[in-house]
Short mmCIF file of C-alpha atoms and ligand atoms in Angstrom, two decimals:
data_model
loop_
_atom_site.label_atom_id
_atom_site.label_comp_id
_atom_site.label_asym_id
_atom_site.label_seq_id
_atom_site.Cartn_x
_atom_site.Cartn_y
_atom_site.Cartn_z
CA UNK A 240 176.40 194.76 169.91
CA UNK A 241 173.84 195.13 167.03
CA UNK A 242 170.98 197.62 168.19
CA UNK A 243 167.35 196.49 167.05
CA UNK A 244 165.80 198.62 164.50
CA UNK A 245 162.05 199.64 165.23
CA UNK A 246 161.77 200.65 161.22
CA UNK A 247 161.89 196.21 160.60
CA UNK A 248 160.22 195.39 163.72
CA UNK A 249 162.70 194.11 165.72
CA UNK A 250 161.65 192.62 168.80
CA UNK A 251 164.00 189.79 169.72
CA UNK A 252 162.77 186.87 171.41
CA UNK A 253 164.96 185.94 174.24
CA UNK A 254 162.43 183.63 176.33
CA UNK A 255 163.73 179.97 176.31
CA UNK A 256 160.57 178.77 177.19
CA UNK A 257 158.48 180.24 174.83
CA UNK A 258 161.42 179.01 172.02
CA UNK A 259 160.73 175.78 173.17
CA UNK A 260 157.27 175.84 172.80
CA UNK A 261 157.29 176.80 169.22
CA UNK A 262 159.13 174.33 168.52
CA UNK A 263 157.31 171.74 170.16
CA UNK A 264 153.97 173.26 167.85
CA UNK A 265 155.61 172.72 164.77
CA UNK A 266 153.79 170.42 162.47
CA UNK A 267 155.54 166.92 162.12
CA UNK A 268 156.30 166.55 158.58
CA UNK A 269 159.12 165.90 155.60
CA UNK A 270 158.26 169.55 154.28
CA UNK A 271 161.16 172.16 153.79
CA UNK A 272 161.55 174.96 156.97
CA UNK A 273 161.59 178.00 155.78
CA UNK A 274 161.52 181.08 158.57
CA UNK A 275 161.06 184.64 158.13
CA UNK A 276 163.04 186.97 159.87
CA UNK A 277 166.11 185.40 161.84
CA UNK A 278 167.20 188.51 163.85
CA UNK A 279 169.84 187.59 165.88
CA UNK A 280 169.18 183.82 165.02
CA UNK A 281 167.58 182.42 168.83
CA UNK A 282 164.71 180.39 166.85
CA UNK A 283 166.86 179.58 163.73
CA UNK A 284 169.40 177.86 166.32
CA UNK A 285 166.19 175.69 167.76
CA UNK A 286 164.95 175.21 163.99
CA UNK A 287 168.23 174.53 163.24
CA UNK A 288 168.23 171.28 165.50
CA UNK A 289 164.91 170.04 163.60
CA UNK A 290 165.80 170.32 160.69
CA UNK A 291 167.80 172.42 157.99
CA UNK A 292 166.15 175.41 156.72
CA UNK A 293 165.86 178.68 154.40
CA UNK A 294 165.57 182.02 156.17
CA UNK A 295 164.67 185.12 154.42
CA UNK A 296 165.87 188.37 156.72
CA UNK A 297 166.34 192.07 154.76
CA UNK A 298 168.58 193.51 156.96
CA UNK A 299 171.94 193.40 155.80
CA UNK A 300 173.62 193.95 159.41
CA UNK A 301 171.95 191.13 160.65
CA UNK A 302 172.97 189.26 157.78
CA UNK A 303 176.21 189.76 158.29
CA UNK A 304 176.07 188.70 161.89
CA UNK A 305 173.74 185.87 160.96
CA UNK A 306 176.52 184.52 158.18
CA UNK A 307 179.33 184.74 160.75
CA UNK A 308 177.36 182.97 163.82
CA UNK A 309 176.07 180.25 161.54
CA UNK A 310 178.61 179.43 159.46
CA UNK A 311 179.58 176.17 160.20
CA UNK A 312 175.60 175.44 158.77
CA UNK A 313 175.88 177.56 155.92
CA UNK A 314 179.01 175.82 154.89
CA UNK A 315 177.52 172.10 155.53
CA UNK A 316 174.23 173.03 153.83
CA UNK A 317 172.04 173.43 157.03
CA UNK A 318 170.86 176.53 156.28
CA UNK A 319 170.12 179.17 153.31
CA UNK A 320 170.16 182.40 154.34
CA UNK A 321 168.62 184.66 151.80
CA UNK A 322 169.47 188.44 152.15
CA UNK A 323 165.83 189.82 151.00
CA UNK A 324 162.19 191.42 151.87
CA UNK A 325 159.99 188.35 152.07
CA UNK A 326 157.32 190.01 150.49
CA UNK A 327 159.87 190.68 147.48
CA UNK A 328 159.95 186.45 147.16
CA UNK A 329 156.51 186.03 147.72
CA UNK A 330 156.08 188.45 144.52
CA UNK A 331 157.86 186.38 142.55
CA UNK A 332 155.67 183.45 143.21
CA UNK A 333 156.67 181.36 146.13
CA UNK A 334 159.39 181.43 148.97
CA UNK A 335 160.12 177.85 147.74
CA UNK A 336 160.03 175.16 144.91
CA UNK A 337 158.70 172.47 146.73
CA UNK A 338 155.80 172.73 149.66
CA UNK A 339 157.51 173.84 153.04
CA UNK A 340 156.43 174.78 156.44
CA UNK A 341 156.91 177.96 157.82
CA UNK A 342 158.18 179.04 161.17
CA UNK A 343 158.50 182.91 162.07
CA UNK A 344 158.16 185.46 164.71
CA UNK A 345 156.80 187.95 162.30
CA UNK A 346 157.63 191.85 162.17
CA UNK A 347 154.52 192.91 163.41
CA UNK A 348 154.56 196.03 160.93
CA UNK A 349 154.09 193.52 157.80
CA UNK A 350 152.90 190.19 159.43
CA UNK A 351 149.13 190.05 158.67
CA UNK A 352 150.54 191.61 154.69
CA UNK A 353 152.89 188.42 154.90
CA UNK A 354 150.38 185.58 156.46
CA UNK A 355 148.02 186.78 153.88
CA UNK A 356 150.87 186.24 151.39
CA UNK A 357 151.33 182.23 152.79
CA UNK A 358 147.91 181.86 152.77
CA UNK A 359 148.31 182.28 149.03
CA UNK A 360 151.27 180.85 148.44
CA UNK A 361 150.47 177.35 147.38
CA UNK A 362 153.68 175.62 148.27
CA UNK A 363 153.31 177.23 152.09
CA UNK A 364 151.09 174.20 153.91
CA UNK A 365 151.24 175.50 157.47
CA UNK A 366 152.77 178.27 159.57
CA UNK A 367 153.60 178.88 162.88
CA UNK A 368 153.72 182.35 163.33
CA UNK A 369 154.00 184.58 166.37
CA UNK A 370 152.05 187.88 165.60
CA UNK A 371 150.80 190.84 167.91
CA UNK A 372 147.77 188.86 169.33
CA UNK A 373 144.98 191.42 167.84
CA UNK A 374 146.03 190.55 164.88
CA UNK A 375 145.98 186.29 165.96
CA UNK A 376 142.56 187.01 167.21
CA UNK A 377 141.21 187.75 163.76
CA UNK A 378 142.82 185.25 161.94
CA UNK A 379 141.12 182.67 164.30
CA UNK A 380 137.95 184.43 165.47
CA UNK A 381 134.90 182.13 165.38
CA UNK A 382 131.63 183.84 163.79
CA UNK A 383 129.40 186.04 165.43
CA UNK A 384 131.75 187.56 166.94
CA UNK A 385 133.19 191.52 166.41
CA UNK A 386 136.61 190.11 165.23
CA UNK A 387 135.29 187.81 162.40
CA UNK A 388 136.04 189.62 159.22
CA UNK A 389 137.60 188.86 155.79
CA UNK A 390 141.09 187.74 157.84
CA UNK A 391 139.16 184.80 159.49
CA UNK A 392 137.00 183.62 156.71
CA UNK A 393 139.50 183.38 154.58
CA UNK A 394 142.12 182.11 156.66
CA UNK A 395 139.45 179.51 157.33
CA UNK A 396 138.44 178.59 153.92
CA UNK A 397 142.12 177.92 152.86
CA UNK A 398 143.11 175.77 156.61
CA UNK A 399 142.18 175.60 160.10
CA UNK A 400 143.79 178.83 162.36
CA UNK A 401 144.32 178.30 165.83
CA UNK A 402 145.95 180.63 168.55
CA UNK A 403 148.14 178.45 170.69
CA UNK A 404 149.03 180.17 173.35
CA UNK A 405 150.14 184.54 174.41
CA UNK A 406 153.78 185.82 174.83
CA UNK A 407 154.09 188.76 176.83
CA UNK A 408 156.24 191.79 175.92
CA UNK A 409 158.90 190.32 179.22
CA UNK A 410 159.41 187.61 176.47
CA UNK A 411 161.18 190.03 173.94
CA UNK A 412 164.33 192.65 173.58
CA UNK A 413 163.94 195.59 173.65
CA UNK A 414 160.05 194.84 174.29
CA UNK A 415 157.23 195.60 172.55
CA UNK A 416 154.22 197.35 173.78
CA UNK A 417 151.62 194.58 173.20
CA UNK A 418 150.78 191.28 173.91
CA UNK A 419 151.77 188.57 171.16
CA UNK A 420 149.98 184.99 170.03
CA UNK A 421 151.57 181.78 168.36
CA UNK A 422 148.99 181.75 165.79
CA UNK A 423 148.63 178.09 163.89
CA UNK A 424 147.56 177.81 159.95
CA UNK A 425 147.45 174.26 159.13
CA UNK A 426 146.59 174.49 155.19
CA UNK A 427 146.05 170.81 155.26
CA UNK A 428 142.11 170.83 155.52
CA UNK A 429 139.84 168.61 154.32
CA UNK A 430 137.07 169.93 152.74
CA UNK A 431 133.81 168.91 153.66
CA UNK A 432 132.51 167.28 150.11
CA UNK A 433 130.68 168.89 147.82
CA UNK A 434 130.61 172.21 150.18
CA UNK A 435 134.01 173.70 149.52
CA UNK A 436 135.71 171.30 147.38
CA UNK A 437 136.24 173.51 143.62
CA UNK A 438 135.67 176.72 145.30
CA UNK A 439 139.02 177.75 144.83
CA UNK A 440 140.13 175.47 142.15
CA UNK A 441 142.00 178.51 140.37
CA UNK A 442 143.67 182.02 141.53
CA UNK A 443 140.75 184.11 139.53
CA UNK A 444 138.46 182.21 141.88
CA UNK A 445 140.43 183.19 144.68
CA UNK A 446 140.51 186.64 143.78
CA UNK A 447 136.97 187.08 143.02
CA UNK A 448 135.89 185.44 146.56
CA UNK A 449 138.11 188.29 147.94
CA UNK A 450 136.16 190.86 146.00
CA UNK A 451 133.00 189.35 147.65
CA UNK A 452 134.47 189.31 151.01
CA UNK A 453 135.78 192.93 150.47
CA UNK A 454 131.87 193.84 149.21
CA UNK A 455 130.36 191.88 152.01
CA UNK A 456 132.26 193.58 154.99
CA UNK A 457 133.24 197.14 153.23
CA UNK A 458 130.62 198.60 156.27
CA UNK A 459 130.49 196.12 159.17
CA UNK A 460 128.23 197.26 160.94
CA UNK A 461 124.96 197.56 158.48
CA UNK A 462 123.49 194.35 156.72
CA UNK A 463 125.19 192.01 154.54
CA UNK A 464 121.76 192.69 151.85
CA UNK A 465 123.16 196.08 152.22
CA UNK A 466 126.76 195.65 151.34
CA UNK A 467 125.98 193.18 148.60
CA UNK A 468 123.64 194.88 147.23
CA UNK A 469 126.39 197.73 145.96
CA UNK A 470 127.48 194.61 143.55
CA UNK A 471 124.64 192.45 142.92
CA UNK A 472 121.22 193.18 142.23
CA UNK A 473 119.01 193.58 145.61
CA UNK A 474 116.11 191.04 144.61
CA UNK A 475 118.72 188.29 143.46
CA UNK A 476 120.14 188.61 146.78
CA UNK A 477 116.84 188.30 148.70
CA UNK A 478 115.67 185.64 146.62
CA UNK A 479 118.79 183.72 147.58
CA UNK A 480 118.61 185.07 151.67
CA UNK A 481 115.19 183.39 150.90
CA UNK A 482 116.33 180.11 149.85
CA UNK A 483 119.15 180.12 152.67
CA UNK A 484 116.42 181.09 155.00
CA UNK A 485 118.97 184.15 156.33
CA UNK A 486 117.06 186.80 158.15
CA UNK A 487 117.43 189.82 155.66
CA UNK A 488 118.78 191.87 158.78
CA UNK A 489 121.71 189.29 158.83
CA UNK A 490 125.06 191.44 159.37
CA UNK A 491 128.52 189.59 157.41
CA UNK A 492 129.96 188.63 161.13
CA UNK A 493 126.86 186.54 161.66
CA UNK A 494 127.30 184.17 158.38
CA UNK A 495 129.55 181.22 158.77
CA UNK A 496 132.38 180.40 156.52
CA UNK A 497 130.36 177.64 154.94
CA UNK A 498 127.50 179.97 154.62
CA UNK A 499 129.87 182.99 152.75
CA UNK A 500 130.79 179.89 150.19
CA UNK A 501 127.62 179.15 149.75
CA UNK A 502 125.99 182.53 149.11
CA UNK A 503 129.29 183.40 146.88
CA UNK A 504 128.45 180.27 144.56
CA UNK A 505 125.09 181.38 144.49
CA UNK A 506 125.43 184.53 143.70
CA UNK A 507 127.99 183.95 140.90
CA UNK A 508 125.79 181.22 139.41
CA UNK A 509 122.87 183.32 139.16
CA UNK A 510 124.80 186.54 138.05
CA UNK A 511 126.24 184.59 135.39
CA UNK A 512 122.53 183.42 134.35
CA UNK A 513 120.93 186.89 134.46
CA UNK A 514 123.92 188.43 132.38
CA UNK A 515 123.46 185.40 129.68
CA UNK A 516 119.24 186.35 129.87
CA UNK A 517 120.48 190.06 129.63
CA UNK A 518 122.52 189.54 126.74
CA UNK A 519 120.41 186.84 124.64
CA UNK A 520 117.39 189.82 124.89
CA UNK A 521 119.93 192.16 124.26
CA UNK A 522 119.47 194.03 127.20
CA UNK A 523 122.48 196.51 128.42
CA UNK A 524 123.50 196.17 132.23
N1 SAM B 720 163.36 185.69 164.66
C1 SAM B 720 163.95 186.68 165.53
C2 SAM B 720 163.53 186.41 166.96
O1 SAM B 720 162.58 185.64 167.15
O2 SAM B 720 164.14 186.98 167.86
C3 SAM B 720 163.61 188.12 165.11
C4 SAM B 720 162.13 188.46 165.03
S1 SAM B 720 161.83 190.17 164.76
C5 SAM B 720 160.23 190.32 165.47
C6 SAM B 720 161.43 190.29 163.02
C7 SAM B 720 162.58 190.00 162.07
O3 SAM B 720 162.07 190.15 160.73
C8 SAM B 720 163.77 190.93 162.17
O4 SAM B 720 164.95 190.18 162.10
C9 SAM B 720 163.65 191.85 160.96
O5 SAM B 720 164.86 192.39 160.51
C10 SAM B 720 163.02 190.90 159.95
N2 SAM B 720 162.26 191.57 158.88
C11 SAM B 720 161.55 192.72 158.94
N3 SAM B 720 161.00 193.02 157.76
C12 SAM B 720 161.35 192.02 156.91
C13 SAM B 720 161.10 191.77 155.53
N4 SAM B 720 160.35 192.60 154.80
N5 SAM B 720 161.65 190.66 154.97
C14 SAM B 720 162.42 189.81 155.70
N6 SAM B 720 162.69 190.00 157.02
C15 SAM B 720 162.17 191.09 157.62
#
């Protein structure tokens, strides 16, 4: 009998049903599997019938367990079972060599550190993920509304996040004390033309759209002029507020995820201009 172990989030799915249904929401595709977590291996034995896969799980008495129940697969190639943290692989770069899908009931403890990860990772084009569903909510949360933050705009920038359906804690063993989504990532958005296309042609643009999501929501609850203004100057950002016709009393949860692209180009653009005024009348900042 191997006893679950709160310290890796343990919660093991045991609910037929709801193992059914995940697999029945995984994308269709000729992409590698890879799934995070096995536990006691209930989902990598569905996954398993898919298609062969790589799972990543850190705890070594699982592994053990895992190696012995599946090792038929092992031996014929099925599946990889790689004895690590996840978030160890996704520091070096990428849980795979090749694009893959990925399929997990997440440890809640690390799971929006991990999706943020996949988001990232640019071999990762979807994921399935079950998460605790506060956390599923902000991924997908639609604007104007108290859960759209930094999670959902840039989950939605990089794919289209969907929560499929709710697993209650009856689902799991031993049980958990919250309510859990399937939340959806496809990565395979198309861009609306000339909106979003280049944004985030390299990591450094990446990053620095993170520092402007970070600056834009750092106090929720007062204006985005407010926020932004800590980084950029306050007139270049009504100017701009101007030119977007965005009332200056705008908070960051009421701006779209088209609009935060388009006021991040903006500002950048005209940053970069004032600093090349600044420096050709060799002003100091
Ligand atoms: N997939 C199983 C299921 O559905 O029953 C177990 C899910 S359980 C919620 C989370 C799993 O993630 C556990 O097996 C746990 O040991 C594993 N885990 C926790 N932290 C991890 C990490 N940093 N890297 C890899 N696996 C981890």
């Amino acid at each position: 009998m191997i006893e679950a172990k709160k310290k890796f989030g343990q919660n093991f799915l045991k609910d037929t049903t709801v193992l059914t249904k995940i697999i029945q929401s995984m994308p269709q595709s000729d992409r590698k599997l890879i799934e995070i977590g096995p536990g006691l291996g209930d989902l990598t034995q569905e996954l398993l019938k898919v298609k062969p896969l790589v799972a990543y799980e850190v705890d070594e008495d699982l592994c053990v367990y895992l190696r012995k129940k599946f090792s038929a697969k092992i031996d014929e190639g099925k599946l990889t079972l790689v004895k690590t943290d996840v978030l160890k692989q996704f520091e070096k770069g990428s849980l795979a060599d090749e694009p893959y899908d990925l399929v997990a009931n997440l440890p809640y403890y690390i799971a929006t550190t991990i999706i943020l990860e996949a988001l990232e990772d640019h071999n990762c084009k979807s994921m399935v993920v079950m998460i605790q569903k506060e956390v599923a909510q902000k991924f997908a949360a639609l604007p104007k509304t108290k859960e759209f933050t930094s999670l959902a705009i840039l989950a939605q920038s990089i794919g289209v996040a969907k929560i499929l359906f709710d697993v209650g804690p009856e689902s799991f063993d031993p049980q958990p004390k919250v309510v859990s989504s399937i939340l959806k990532i496809d990565k395979q958005k198309e861009f609306v033309e000339g909106k979003f296309s280049g944004i985030f042609e390299t990591n450094e643009q990446l990053q620095k759209f993170k520092r402007y999501l970070r600056c834009s929501f750092q106090s929720p609850r007062k204006t985005w002029l407010r926020n932004i203004s800590s980084e950029f100057e306050k007139t270049l950002v009504q100017e701009i507020m101007y030119d977007e016709k965005l009332p200056i009393t705008i908070r960051p949860h009421e701006i779209s995820v088209l609009s935060h692209h388009l006021l991040f180009k903006k500002l950048r653009l005209n940053d970069a201009r004032k600093r090349e005024r600044d420096s050709t009348t060799g002003r100091e900042e």
